Tab-separated table of N, CA and C and ligand atoms in Angstrom:
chain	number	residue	atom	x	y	z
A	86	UNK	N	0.837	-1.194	0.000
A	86	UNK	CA	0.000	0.000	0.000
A	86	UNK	C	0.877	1.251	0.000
A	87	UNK	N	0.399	2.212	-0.579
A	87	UNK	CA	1.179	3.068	-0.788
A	87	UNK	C	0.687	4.296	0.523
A	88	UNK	N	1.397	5.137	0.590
A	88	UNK	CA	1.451	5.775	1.561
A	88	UNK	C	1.945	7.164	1.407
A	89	UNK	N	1.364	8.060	1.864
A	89	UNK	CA	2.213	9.462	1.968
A	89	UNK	C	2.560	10.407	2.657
A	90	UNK	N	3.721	11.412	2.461
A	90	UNK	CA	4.012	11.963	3.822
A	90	UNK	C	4.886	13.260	2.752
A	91	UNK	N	5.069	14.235	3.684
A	91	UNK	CA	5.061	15.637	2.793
A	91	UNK	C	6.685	15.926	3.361
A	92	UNK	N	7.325	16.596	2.758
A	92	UNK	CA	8.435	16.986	2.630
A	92	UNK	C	9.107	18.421	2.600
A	93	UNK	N	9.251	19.002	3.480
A	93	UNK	CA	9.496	20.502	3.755
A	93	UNK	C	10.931	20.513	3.423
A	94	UNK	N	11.515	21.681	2.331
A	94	UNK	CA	12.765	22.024	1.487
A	94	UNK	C	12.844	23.453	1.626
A	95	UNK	N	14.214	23.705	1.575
A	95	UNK	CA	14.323	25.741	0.773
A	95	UNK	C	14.267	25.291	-0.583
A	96	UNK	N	13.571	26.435	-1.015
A	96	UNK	CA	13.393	26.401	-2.419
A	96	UNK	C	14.551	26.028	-3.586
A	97	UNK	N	15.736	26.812	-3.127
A	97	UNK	CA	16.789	26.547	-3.850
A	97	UNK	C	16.920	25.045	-3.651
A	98	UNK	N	17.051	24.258	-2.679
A	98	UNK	CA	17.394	23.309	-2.734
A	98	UNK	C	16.465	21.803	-3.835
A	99	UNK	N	15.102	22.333	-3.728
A	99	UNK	CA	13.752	22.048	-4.647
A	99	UNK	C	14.038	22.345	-6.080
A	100	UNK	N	14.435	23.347	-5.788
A	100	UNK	CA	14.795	23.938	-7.811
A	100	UNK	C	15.818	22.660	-7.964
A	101	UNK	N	17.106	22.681	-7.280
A	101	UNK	CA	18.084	21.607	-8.040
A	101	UNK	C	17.910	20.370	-7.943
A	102	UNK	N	16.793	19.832	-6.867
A	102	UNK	CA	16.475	18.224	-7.117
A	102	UNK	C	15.251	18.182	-8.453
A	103	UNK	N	14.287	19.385	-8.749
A	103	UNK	CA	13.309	19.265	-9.520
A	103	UNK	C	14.819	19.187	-11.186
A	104	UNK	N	15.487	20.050	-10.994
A	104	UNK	CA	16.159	19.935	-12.490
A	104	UNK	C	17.155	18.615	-12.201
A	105	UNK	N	17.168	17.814	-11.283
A	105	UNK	CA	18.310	16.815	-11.213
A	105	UNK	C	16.856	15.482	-11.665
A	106	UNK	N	15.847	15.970	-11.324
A	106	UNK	CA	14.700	15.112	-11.859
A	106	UNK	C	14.937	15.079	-12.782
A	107	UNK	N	14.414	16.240	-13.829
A	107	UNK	CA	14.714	16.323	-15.128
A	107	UNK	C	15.501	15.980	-16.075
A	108	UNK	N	16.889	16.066	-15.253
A	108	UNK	CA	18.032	15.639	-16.134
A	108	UNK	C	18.259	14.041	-16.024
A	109	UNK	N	17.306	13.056	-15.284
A	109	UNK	CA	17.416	11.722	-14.928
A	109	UNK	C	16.316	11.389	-15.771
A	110	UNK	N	15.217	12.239	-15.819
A	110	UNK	CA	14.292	11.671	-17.100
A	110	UNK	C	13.505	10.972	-15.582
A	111	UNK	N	13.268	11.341	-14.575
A	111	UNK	CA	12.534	10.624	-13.598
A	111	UNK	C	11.244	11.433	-14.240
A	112	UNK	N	9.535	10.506	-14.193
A	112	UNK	CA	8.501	11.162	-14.318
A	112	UNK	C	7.901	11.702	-13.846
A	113	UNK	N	8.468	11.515	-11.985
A	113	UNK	CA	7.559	12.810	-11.137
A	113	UNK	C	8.703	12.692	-9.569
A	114	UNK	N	8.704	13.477	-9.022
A	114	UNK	CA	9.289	13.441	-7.756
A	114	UNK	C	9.094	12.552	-6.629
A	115	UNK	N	7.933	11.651	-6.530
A	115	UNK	CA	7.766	10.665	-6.118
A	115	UNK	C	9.194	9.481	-6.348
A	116	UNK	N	8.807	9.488	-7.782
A	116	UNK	CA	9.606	7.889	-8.162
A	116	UNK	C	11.310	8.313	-7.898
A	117	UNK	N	11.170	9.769	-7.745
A	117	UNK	CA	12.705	10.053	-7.494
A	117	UNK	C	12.990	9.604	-6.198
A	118	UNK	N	12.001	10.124	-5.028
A	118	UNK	CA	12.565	10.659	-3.527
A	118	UNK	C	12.630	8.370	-3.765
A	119	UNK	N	11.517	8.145	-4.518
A	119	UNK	CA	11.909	6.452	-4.070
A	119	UNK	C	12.859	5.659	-4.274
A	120	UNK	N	13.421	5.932	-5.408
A	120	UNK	CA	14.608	5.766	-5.883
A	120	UNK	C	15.889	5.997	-5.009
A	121	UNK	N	15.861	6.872	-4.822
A	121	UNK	CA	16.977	7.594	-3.788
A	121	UNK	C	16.630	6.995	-2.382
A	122	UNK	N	15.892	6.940	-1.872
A	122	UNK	CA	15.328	6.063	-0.707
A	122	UNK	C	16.218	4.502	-0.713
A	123	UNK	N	15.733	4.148	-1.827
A	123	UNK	CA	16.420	3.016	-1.935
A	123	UNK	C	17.559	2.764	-2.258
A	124	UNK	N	17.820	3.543	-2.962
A	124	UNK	CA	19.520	4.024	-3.286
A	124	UNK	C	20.313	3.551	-2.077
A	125	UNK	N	19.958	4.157	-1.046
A	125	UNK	CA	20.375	4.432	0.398
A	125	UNK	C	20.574	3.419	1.154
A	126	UNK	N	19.478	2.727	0.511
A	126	UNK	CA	19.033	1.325	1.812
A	126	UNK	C	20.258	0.567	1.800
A	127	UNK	N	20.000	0.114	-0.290
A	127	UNK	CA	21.525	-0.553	-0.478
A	127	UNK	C	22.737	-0.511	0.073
A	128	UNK	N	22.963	0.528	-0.247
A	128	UNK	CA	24.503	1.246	0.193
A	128	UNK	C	24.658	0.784	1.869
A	129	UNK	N	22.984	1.081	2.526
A	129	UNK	CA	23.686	0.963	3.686
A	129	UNK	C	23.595	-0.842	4.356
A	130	UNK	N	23.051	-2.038	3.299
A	130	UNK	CA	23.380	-3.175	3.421
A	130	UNK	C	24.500	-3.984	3.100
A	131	UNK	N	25.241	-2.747	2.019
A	131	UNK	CA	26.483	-3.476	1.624
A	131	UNK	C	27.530	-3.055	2.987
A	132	UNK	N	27.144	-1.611	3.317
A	132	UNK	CA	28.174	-1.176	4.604
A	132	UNK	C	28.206	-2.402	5.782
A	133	UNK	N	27.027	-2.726	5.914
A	133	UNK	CA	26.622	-3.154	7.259
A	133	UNK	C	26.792	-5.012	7.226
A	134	UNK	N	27.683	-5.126	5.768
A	134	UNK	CA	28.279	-6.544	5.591
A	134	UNK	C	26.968	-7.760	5.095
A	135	UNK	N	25.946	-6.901	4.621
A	135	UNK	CA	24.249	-8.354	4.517
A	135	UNK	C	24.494	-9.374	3.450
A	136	UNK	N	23.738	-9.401	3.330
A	136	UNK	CA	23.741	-10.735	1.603
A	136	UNK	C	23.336	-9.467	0.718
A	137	UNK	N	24.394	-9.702	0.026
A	137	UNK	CA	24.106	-8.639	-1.247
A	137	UNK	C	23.923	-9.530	-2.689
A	138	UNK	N	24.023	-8.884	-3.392
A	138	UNK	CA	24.079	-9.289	-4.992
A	138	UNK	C	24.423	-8.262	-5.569
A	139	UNK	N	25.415	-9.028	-6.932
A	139	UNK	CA	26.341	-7.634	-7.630
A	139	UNK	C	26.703	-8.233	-8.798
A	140	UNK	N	27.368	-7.357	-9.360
A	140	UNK	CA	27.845	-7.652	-10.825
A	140	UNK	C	29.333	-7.374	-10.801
A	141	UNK	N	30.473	-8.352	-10.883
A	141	UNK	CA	31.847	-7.476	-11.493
A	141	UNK	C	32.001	-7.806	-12.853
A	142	UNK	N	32.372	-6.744	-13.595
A	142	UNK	CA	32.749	-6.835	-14.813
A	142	UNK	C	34.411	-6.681	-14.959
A	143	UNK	N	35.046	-6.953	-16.038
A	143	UNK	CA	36.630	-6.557	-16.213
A	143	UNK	C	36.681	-6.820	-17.513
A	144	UNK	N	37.623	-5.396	-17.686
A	144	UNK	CA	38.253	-6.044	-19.351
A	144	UNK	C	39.615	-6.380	-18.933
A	145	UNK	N	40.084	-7.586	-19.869
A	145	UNK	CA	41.239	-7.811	-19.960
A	145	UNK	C	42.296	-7.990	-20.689
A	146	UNK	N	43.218	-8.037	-20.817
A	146	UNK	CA	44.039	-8.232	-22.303
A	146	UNK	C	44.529	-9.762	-22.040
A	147	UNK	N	43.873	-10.861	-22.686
A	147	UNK	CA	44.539	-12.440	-22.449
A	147	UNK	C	45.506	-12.769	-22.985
A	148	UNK	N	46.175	-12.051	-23.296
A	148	UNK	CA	48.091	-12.964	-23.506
A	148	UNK	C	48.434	-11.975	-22.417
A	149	UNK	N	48.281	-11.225	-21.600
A	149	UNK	CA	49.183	-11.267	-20.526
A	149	UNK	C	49.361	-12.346	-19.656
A	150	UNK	N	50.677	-12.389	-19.409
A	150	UNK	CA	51.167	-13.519	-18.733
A	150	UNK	C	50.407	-13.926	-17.777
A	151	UNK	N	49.915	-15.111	-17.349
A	151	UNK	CA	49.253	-15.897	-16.458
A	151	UNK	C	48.114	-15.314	-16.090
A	152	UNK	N	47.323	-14.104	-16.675
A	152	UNK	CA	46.423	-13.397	-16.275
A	152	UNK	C	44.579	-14.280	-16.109
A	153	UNK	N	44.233	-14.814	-17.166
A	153	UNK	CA	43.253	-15.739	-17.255
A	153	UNK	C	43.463	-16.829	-16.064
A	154	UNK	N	44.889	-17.357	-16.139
A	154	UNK	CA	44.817	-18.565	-15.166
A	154	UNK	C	44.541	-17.708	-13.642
A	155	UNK	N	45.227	-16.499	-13.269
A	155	UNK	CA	44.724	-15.760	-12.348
A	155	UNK	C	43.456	-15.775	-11.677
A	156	UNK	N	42.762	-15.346	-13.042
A	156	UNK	CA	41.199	-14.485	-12.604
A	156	UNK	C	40.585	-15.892	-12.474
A	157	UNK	N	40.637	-16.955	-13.126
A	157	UNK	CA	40.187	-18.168	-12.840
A	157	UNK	C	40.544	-18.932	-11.918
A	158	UNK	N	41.584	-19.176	-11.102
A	158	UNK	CA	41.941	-19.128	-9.740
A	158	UNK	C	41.637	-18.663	-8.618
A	159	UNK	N	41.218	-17.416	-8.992
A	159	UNK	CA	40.535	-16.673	-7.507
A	159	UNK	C	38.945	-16.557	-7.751
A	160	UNK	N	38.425	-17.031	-8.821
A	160	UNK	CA	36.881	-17.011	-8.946
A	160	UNK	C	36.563	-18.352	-8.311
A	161	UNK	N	37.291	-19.462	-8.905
A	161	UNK	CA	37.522	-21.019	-7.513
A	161	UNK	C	37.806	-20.806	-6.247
A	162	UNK	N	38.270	-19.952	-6.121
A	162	UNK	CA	38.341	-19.509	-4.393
A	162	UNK	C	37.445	-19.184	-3.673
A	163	UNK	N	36.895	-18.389	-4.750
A	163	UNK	CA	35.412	-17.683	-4.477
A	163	UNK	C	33.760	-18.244	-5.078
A	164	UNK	N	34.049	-19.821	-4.723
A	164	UNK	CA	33.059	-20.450	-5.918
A	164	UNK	C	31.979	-20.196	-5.244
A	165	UNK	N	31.275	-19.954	-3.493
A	165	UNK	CA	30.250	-19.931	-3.172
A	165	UNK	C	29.746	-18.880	-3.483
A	166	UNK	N	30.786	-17.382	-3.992
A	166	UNK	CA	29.988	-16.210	-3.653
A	166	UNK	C	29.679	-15.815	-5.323
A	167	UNK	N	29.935	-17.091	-6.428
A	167	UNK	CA	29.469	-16.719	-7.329
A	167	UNK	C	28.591	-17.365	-8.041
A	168	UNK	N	27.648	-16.659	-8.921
A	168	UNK	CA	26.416	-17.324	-9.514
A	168	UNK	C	26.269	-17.636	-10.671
A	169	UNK	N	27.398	-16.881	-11.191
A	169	UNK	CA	27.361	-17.350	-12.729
A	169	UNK	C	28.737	-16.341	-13.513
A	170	UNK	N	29.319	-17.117	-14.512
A	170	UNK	CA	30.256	-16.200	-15.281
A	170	UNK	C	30.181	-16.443	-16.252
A	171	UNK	N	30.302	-15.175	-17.484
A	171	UNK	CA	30.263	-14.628	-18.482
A	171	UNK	C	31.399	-14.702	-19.443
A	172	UNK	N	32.114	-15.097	-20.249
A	172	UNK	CA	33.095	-14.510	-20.938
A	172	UNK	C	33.098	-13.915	-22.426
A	173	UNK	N	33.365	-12.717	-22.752
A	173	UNK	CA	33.198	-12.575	-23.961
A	173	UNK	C	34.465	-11.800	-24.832
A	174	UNK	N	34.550	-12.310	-25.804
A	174	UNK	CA	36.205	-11.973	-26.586
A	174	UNK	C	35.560	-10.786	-27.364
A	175	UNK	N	36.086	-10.081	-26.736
A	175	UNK	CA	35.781	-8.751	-27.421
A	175	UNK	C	36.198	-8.479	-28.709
A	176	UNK	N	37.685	-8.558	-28.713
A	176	UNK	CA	38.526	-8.393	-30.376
A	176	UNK	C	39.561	-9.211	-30.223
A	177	UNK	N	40.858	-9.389	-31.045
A	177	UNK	CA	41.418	-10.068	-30.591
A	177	UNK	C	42.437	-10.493	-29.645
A	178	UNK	N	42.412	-9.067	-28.912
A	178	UNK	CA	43.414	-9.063	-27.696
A	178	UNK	C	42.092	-8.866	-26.313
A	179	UNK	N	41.088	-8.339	-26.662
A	179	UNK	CA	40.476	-8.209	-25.215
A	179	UNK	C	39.592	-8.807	-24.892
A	180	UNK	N	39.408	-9.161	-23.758
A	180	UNK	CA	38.277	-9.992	-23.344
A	180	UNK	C	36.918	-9.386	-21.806
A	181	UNK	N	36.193	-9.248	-22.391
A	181	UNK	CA	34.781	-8.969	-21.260
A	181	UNK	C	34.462	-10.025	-20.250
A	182	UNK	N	34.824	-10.207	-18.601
A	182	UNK	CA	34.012	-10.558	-17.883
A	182	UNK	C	33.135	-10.437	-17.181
A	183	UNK	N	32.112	-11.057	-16.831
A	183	UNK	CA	31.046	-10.471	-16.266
A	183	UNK	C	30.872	-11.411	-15.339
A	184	UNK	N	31.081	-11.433	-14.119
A	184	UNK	CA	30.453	-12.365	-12.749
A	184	UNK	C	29.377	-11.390	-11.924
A	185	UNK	N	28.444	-12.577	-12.017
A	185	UNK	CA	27.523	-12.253	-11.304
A	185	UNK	C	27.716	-13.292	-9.608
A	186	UNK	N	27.806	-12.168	-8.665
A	186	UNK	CA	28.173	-12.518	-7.688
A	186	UNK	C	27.048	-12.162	-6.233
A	187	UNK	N	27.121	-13.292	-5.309
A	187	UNK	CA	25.680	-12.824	-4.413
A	187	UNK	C	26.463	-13.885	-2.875
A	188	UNK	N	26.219	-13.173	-1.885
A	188	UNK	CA	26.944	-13.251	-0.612
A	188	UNK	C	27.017	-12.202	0.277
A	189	UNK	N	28.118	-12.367	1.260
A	189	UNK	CA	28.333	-11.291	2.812
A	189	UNK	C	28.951	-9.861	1.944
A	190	UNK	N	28.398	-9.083	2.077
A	190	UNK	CA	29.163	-8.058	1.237
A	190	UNK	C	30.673	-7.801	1.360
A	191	UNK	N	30.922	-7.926	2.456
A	191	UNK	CA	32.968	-7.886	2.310
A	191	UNK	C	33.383	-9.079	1.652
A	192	UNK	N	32.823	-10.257	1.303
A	192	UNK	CA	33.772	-11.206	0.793
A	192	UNK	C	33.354	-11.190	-0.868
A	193	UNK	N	32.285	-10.016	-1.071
A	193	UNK	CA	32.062	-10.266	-2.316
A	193	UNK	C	33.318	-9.019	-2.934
A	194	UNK	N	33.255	-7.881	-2.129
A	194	UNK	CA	34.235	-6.753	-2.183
A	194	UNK	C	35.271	-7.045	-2.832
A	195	UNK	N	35.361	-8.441	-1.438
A	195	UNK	CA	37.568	-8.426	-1.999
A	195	UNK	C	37.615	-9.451	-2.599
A	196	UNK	N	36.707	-10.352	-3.330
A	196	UNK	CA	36.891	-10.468	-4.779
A	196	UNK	C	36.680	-9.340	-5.786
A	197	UNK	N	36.059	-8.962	-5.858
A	197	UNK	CA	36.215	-7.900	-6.725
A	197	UNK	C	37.223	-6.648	-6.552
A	198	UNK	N	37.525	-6.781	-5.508
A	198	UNK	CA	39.013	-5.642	-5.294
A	198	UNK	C	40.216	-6.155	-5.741
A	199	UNK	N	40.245	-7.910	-5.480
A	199	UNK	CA	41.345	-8.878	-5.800
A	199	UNK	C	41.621	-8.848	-7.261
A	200	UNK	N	40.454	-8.725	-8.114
A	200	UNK	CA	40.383	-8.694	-9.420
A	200	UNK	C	40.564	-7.949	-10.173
A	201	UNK	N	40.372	-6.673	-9.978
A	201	UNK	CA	40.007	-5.436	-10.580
A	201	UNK	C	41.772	-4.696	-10.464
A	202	UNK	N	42.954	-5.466	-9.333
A	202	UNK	CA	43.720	-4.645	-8.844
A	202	UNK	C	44.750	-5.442	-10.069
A	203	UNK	N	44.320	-6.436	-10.550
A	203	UNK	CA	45.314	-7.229	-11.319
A	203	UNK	C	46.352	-6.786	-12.602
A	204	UNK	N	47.290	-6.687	-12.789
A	204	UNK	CA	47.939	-6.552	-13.462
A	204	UNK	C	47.627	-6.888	-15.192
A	205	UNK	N	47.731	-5.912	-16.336
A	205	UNK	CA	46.412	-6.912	-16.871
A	205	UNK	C	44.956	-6.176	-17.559
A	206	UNK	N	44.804	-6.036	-16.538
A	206	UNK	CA	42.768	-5.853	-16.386
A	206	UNK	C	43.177	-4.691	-16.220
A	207	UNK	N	42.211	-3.517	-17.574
A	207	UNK	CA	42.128	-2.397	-18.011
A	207	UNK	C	40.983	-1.632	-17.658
A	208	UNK	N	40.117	-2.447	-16.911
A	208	UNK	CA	38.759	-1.819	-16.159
A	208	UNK	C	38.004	-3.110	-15.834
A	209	UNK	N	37.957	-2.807	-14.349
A	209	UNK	CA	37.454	-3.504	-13.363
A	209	UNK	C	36.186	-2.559	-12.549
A	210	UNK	N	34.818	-3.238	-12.904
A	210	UNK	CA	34.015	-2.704	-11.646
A	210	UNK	C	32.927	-3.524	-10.985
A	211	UNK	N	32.502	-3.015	-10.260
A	211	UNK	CA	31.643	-3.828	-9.258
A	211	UNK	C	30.089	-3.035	-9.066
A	212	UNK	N	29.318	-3.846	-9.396
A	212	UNK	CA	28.051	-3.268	-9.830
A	212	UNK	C	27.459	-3.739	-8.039
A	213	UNK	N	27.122	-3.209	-7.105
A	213	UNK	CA	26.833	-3.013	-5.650
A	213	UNK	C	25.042	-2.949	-6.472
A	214	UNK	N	24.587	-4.579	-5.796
A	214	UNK	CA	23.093	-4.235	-5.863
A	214	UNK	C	22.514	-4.869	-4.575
A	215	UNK	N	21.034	-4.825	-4.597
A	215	UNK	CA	20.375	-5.777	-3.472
A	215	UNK	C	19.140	-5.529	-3.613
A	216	UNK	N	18.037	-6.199	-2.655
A	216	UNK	CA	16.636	-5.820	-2.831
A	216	UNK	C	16.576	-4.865	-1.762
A	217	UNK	N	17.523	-3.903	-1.251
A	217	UNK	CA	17.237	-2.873	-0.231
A	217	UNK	C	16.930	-3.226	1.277
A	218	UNK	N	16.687	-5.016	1.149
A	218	UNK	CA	15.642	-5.355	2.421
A	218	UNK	C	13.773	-5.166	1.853
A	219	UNK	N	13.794	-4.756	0.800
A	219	UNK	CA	12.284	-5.205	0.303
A	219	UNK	C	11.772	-6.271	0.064
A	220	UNK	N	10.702	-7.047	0.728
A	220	UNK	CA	10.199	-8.446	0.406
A	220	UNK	C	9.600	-8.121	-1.099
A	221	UNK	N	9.059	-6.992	-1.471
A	221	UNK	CA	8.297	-7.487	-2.812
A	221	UNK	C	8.436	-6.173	-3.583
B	254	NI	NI1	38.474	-13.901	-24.426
């Protein structure tokens, strides 16, 4: 059920969330303040160490030395906290990974910090998601 409750601002501060609406293409200030609501929640389940779910991606260049056997070494390390992996050969030197990863939020971190720091790998990131703590 939806619910409502009113929100007292200085104007200036109203003008730059109404044009930060705008510039997000949000359709009304509602779906924003909810958005951002939840924004929040996340952030503060990954702080607070919960079961998260995430995405790391990396590009890599595969003839660097031992680099593949690397990233595939520490994804076996990390076999509980992952759900599935991706590989895609981009051209003929680079390659796209994509792990989708779900667990305690610090052990999903420092795989993805472990990975991303590698010698190698030209962009590493970590897509930080969750259901906020929302059942539905
Ligand atoms: Ni490849």
């Amino acid at each position: 059920m939806l619910k409502r409750f009113s929100v007292s601002l200085e104007q200036k501060l109203l003008d730059r969330f109404d044009q930060f609406i705008g510039e997000q293409r949000y359709p009304n200030r509602s779906e924003a303040v909810r958005d951002l609501i939840r924004k929040a929640l996340v952030r503060q389940e990954w702080q607070a160490d919960k079961e998260v779910m995430g995405v790391i991606s990396l590009v890599y260049d595969h003839h660097h030395h031992q680099l593949q056997e690397t990233i595939t070494e520490l994804q076996h390390g990390f076999h509980r906290q992952i759900v599935s992996a991706t590989h895609i050969h981009i051209d003929e030197i680079n390659c796209l990974e994509v792990i989708i990863v779900r667990g305690k939020a610090r052990q999903v971190q420092e795989l993805a910090e472990r990975l991303t720091v590698l010698r190698g790998v030209k962009d590493g990131n970590l897509a930080m998601s969750s259901t906020g703590g929302e059942l539905h």
